[in-house]
XYZ file of C-alpha atoms in Angstrom:
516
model
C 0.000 0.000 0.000
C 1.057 3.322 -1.274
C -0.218 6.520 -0.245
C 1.217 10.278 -1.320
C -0.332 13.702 0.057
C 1.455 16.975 0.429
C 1.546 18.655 3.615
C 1.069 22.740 3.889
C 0.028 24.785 7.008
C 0.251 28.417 7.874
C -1.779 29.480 4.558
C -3.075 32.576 6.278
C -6.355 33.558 3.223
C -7.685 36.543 3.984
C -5.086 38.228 5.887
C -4.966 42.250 5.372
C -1.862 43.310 7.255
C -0.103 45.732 3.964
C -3.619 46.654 3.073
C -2.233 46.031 -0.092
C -5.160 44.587 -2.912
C -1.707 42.715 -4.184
C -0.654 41.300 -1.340
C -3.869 39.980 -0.020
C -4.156 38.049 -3.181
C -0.641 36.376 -2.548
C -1.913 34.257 -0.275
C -4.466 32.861 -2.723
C -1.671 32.598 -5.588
C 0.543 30.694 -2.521
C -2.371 28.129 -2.158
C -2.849 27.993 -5.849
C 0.498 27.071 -7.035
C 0.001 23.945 -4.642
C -3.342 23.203 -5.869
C -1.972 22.888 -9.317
C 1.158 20.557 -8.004
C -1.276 18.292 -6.666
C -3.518 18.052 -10.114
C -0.502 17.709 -11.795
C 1.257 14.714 -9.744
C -2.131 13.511 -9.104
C -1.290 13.339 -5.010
C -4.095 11.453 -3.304
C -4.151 14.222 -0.776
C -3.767 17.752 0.595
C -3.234 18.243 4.719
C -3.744 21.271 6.193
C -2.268 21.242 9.586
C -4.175 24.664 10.626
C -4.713 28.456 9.824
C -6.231 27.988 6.552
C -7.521 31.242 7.502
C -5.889 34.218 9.093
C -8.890 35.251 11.322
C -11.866 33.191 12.700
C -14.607 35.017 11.178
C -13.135 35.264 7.342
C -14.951 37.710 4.869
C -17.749 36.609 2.598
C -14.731 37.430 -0.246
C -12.286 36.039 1.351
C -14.306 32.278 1.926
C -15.424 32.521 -2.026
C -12.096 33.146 -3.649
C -10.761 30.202 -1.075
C -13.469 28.027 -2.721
C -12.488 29.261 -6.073
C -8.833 28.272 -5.418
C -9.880 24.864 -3.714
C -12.419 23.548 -6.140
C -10.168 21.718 -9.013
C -9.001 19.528 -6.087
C -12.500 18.702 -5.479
C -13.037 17.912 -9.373
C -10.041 15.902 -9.423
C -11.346 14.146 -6.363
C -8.384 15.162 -4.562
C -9.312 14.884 -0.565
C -8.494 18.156 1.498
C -8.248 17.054 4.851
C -7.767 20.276 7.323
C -7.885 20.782 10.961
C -7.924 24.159 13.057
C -5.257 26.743 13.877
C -5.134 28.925 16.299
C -6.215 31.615 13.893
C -9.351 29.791 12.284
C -10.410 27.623 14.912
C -14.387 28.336 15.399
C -15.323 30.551 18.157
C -16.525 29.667 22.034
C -19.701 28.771 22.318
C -20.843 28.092 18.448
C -20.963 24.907 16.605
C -19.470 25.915 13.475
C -17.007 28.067 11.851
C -15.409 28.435 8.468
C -13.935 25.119 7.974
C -17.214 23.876 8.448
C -18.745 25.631 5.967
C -16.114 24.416 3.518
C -16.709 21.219 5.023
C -20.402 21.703 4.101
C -19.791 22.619 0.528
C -17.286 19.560 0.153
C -14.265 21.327 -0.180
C -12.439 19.343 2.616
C -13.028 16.809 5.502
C -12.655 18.489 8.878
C -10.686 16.665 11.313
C -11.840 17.693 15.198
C -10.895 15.834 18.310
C -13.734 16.110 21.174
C -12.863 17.485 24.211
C -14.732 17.649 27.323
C -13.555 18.418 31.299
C -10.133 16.947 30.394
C -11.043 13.982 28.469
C -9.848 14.012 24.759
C -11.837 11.348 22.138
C -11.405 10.780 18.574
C -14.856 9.751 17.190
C -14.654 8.025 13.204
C -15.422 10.920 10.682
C -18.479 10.550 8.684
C -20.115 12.646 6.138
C -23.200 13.798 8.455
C -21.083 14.090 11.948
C -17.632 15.238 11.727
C -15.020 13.454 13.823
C -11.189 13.372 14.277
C -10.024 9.968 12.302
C -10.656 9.400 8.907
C -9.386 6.025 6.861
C -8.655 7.113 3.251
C -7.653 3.443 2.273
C -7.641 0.293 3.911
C -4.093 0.129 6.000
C -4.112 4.142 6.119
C -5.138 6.867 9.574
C -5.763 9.874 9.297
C -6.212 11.936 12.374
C -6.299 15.635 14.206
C -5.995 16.991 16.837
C -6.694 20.589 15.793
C -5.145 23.304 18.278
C -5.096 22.740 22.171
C -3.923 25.886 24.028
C -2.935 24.308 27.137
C -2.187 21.086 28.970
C -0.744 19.885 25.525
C 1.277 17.108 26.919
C -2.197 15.362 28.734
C -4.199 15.129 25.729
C -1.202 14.542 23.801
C -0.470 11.849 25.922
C -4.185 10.419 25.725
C -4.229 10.729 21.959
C -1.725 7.701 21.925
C -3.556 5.348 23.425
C -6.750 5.762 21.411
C -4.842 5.662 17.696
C -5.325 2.832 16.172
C -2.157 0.038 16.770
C -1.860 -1.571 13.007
C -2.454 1.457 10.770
C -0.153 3.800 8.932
C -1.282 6.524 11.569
C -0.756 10.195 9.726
C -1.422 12.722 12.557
C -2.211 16.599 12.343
C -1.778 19.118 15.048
C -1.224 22.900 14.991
C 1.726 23.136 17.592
C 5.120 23.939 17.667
C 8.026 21.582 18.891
C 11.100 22.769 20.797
C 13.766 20.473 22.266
C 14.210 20.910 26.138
C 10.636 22.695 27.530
C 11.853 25.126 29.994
C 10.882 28.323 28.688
C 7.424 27.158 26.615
C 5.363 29.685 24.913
C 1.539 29.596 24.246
C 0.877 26.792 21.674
C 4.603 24.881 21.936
C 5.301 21.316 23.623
C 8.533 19.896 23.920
C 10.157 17.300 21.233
C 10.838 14.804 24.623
C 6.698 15.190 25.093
C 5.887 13.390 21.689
C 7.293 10.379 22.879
C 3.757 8.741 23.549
C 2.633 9.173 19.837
C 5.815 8.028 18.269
C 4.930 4.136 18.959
C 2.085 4.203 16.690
C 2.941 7.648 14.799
C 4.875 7.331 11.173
C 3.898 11.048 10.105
C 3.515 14.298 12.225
C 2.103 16.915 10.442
C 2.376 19.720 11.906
C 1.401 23.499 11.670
C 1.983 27.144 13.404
C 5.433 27.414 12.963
C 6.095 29.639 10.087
C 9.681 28.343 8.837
C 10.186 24.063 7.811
C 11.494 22.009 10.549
C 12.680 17.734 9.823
C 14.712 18.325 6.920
C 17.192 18.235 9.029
C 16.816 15.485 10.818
C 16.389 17.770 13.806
C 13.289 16.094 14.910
C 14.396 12.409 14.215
C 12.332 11.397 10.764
C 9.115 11.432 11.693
C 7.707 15.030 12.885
C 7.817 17.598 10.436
C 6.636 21.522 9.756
C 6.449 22.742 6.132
C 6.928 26.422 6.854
C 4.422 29.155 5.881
C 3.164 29.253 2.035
C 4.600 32.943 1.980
C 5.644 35.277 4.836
C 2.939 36.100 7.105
C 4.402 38.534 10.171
C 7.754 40.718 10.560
C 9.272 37.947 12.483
C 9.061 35.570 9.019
C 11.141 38.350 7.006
C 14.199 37.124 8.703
C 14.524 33.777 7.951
C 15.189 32.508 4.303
C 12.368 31.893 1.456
C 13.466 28.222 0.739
C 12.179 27.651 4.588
C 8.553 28.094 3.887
C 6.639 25.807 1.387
C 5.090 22.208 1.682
C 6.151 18.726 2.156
C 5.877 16.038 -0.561
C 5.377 13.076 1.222
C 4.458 9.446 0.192
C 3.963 6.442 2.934
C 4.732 2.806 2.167
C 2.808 0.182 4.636
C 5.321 -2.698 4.920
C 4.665 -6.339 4.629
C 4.835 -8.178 8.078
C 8.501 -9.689 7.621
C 9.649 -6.427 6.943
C 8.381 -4.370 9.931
C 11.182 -3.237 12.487
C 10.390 -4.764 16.031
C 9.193 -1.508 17.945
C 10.138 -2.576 21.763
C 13.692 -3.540 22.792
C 15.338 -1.299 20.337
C 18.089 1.928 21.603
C 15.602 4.010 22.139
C 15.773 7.998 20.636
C 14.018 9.970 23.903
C 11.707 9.112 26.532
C 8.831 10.580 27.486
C 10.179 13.876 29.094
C 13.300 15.658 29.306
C 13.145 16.025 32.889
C 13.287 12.921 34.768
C 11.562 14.387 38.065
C 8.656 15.774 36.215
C 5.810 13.747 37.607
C 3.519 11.777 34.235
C -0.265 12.113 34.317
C -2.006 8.445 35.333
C -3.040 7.884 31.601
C 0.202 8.459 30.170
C 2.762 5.033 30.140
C 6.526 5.497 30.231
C 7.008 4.240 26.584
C 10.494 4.339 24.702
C 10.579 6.367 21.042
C 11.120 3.349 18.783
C 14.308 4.231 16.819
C 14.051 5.624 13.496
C 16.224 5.066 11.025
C 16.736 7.743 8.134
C 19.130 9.069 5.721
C 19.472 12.341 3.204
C 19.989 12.089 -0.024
C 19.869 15.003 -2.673
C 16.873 17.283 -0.256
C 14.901 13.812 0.353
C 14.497 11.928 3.625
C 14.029 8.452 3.500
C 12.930 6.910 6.751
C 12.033 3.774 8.241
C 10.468 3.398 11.297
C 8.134 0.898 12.622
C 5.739 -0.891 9.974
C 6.369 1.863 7.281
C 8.581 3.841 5.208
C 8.546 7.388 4.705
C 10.100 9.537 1.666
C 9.827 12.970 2.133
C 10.685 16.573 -0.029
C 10.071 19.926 0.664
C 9.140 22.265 -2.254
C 9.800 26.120 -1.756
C 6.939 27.921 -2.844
C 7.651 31.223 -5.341
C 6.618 34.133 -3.115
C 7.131 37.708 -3.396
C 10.146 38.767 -2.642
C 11.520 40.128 0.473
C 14.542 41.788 1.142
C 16.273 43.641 4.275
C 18.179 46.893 3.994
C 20.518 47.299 6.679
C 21.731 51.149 7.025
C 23.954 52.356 9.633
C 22.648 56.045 9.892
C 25.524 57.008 13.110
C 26.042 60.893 13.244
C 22.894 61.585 11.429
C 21.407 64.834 12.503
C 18.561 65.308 10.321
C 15.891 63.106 8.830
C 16.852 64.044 5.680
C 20.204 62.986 6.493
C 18.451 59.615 7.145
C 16.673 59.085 3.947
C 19.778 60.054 2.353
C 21.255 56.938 4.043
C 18.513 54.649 3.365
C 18.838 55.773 -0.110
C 22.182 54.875 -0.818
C 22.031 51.356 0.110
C 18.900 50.883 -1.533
C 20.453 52.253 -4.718
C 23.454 49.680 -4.510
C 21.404 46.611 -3.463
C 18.037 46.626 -5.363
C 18.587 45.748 -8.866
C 16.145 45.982 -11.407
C 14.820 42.618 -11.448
C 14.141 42.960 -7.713
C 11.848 46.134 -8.738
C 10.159 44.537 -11.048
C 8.646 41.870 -8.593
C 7.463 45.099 -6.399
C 9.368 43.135 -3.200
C 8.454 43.766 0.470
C 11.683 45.752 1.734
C 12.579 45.431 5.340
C 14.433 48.093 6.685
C 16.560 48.150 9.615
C 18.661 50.931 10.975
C 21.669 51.100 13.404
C 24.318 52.678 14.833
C 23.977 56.044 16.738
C 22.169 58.832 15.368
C 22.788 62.510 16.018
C 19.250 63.338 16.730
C 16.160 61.232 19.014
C 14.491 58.108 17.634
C 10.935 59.657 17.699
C 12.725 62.207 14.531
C 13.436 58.895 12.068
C 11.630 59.814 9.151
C 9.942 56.454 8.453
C 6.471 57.372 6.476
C 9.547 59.628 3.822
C 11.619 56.302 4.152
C 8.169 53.824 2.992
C 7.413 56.917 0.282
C 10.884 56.699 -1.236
C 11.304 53.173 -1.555
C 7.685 52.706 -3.385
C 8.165 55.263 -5.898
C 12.090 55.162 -6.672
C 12.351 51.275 -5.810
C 9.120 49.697 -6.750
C 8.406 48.130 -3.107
C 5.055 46.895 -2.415
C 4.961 46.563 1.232
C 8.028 48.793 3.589
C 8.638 48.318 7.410
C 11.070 49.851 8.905
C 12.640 48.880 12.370
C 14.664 50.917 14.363
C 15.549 48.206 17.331
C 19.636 48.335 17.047
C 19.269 51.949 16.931
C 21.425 53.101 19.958
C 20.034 56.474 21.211
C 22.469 59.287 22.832
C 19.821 60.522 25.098
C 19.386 64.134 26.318
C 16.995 66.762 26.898
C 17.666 68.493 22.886
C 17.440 65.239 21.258
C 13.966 64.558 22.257
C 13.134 67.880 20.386
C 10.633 67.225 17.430
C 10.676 69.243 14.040
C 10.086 72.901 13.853
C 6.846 73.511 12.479
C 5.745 70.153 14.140
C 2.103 70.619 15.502
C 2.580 70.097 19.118
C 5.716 69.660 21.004
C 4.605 66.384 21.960
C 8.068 64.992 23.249
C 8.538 68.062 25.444
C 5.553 67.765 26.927
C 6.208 63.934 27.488
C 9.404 64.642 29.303
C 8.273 67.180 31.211
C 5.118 65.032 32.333
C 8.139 62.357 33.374
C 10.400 65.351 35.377
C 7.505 66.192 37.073
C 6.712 62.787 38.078
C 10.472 62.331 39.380
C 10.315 65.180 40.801
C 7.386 63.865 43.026
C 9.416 60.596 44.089
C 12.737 62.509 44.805
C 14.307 60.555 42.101
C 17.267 62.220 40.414
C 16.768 65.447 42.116
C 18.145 68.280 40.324
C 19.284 65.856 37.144
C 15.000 65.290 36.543
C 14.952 66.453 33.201
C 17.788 64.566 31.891
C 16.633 61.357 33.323
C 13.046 61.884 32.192
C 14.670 62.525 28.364
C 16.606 59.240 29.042
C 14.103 57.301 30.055
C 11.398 58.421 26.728
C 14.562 57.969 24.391
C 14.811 54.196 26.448
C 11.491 53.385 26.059
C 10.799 54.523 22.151
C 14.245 52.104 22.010
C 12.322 48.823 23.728
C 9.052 49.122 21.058
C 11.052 47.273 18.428
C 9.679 43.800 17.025
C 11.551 41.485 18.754
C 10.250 40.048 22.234
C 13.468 40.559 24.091
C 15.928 43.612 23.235
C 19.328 42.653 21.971
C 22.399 42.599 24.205
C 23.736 45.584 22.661
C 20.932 47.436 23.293
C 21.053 46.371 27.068
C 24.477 47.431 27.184
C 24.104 50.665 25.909
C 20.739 51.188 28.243
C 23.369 50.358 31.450
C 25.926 52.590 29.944
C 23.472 55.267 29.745
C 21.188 55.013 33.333
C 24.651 54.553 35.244
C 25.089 57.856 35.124
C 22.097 58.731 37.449
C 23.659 55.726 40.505
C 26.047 56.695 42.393
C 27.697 54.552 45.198
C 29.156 55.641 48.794
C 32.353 53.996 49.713
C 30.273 51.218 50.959
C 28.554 50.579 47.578
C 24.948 51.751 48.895
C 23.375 53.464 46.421
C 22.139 57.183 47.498
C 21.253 60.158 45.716
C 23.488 63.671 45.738
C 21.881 67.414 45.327
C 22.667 69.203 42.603
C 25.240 70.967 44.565
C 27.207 68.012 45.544
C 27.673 66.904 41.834
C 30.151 69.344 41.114
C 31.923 68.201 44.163
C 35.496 66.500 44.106
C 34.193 63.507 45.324
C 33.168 63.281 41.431
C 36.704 61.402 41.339
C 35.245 58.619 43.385
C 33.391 57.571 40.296
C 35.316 56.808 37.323
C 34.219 55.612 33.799
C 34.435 51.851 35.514
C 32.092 51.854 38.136
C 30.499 48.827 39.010
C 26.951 47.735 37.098
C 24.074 48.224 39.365
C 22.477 45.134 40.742
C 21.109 42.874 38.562
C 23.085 44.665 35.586
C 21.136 44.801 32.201
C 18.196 42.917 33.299
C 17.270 45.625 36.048
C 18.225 48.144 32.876
């Protein structure tokens, strides 16, 4: 037995971000181009491990043109089988959402686990009734598990024991898989918690992380993430476009005298990372069965079990993105900062870049002769669409390392409102009333707005430079006694000679950059 699907997740229809007519209809042309690969090899399926859509409630517009883009599968007879995202998933309380109207109008098979005060089920899927397992062929399981928020590991855990034992078990779930759990986010389990479903698991299909993950043999051969169909946030712009696409996967049931004995082999991981972590009732201390797996010219071959798995991921063709790293240090004027943005531009975008009207990220460093709040981004966005043919323009200003002071929070003459002066005073006043930096309040409060503006870039934690440089700039408002207590001095007694007492070395304050 033979079966082939390809494996996509992350499509995001619908979304809006650029309010761009041309970008929203990437996503369709993403989702497209796959649709025609599978007419074309003549697949026996499509999986869509979650966010079809980008938002639960899709428009009217956005659900046709899916069906539109979805329907020669269902004239080839081509099963879409989908499950829920995070983004898509129906809302609280109703019975049905857009998959299910999709579902209605046969453009795919919904696959949705039951879950009720902890208990997780997988009913059969029918026609009439849903359900969360559906058998393609004789030998073959498919089955989802949609999107659980929390308490991943339980159901996770539970899952296992109700797939069936002597199928080729293909399983969907909208998660994301990181080795070592210590520092989890919202919607991630660890690698060491999937140990449960690898004894009867020969495909993973997984969704919500927008860049591939198994081609590497990172997650040992059997879970895998294709990547976005194009690039859906900020963060995505970062990583390379060969990382986002779909998996090409066909599955191989072996005879009997071929299967590998599953028990009693070296086993890969056990069932968590941390051997004092205490395991629900339900869940048995089973051993990963080994997998064995090689890669050969971008395919992985594995074996694991009572199948064999050969696996390729295709790169999609999306619109090209491109970053634009400018070191504006010493500028003093926005137009000094165009001017900088400019130049690079000029050297780096060719003209067969332009022609594809690319999404340009920009990101400036270095140290600027004038406040962050005075980077001219809406002329920077203006420039690059008209002289460099750029679609979409975001510009970032996070490794932009601010020299603080009162006259550099000064906005543009002619500006309607003073609005940074009035910010820092608001803040002087407010030190003022605490006794903080007295004398020094508003060259702190300047500091501080300048900090602050610094810590709104994209990323969830600021870079270590940028902690550095906020120490190197707030040390100047500690001082220490000989005894190393902090205290504060008047304005009188910072003209004092005791100034000697605190050279360009003095100690970081406790807790160092975090506290910064």
């Amino acid at each position: 037995m033979t079966y082939r699907f390809l494996h996509i997740a992350d499509v995001h229809l619908g979304r809006h971000a650029h309010t761009s007519p041309e970008r929203y209809a990437d996503y369709f042309d993403a989702l497209a181009s796959v649709v025609t690969y599978a007419r074309n090899e003549k697949v026996d399926a499509l999986l869509v491990a979650g966010d079809l859509f980008d938002e639960q409630e899709p428009s009217a517009g956005t659900l046709r043109r899916a069906m539109e883009t979805l329907r020669p599968l269902r004239d080839a007879a081509i099963d879409v089988i989908a499950i829920e995202g995070n983004h898509d998933r129906r809302k609280r309380g109703e019975s049905a959402g857009a998959l299910d109207l999709l579902e209605s109008e046969g453009y795919l098979k919904l696959l949705r686990p039951v879950l009720e005060e902890g208990k997780l089920s997988l009913p059969d899927w029918n026609i009439n009734g849903g359900g969360a397992v559906y058998h393609p062929i004789a030998g073959v399981c498919l089955a989802g598990l949609g999107f659980i928020p929390h308490t991943i590991e339980a159901y996770y855990a539970q899952a296992a024991s109700l797939l069936p034992e002597d199928d080729v078990v293909i399983l969907l779930a909208h998660v994301m898989t990181v080795r070592g759990g210590d520092a989890l986010e919202y919607g991630c389990i660890a690698f060491e918690d999937l140990a449960p479903l690898a004894a009867r698991v020969s495909y993973l299909a997984l969704g919500h992380r927008h860049t591939r993950r198994g081609m590497d043999g990172e997650t040992d051969g059997w879970v895998f993430n294709p990547g976005s169909l194009e690039y859906v946030n900020s963060l995505d712009y970062q990583q390379p476009a060969d990382l986002r696409g779909f998996y090409d996967v066909t599955v191989t049931s072996l005879p009997p005298e071929e299967r590998e004995e599953e028990h009693g082999r070296t086993s890969i991981a056990t069932l968590s990372a941390d051997e004092n972590k205490p395991r629900a009732e339900h869940t048995p201390a089973i051993m990963m069965p080994a997998v064995e797996y090689t890669i050969v010219d971008g395919v992985l071959c594995a074996r694991r079990g009572r199948s064999d798995l050969m696996v390729r991921h295709v790169a999609t063709d999306k619109r090209p993105a491109h970053t634009l790293r400018v070191d504006i240090t010493d500028c003093a004027q926005p137009d000094d900062v165009r001017a900088a943005v400019w130049r690079i531009a000029s050297t780096e975008i060719d003209e067969k870049l332009r022609a594809r009207c690319p999404i340009l990220i920009v990101r400036l460093q270095g140290v600027p002769a004038m406040s962050r709040v005075r980077l001219p981004r809406a002329a920077i966005t203006e420039m690059l669409r008209e002289e460099f043919g750029a679609l979409h323009v975001e510009v970032f200003d996070r490794d932009v390392l601010g020299s603080a002071g009162p006259s550099t929070l000064q906005v543009d003459e002619g500006g309607l409102e003073q609005v940074a002066d009035r910010a820092r005073a608001i803040a002087a006043e407010l030190l003022a009333a605490q006794g903080i930096a007295h004398g020094r309040e508003a060259d702190l409060s300047a500091t501080l707005l300048d900090l602050k503006l610094q810590l709104q870039g994209t990323a969830k934690q600021p870079s270590d430079t940028v902690l550095e440089r906020m120490r190197d700039v707030l040390q100047h408002f500690v001082e220490y006694d000989e005894q190393g207590t902090e205290r504060r001095e008047r304005p009188d007694d910072s003209a004092s000679p005791d100034d000697s007492a605190f050279p360009d070395d003095t100690p970081t304050p406790a807790g160092g950059k975090e506290e910064a």
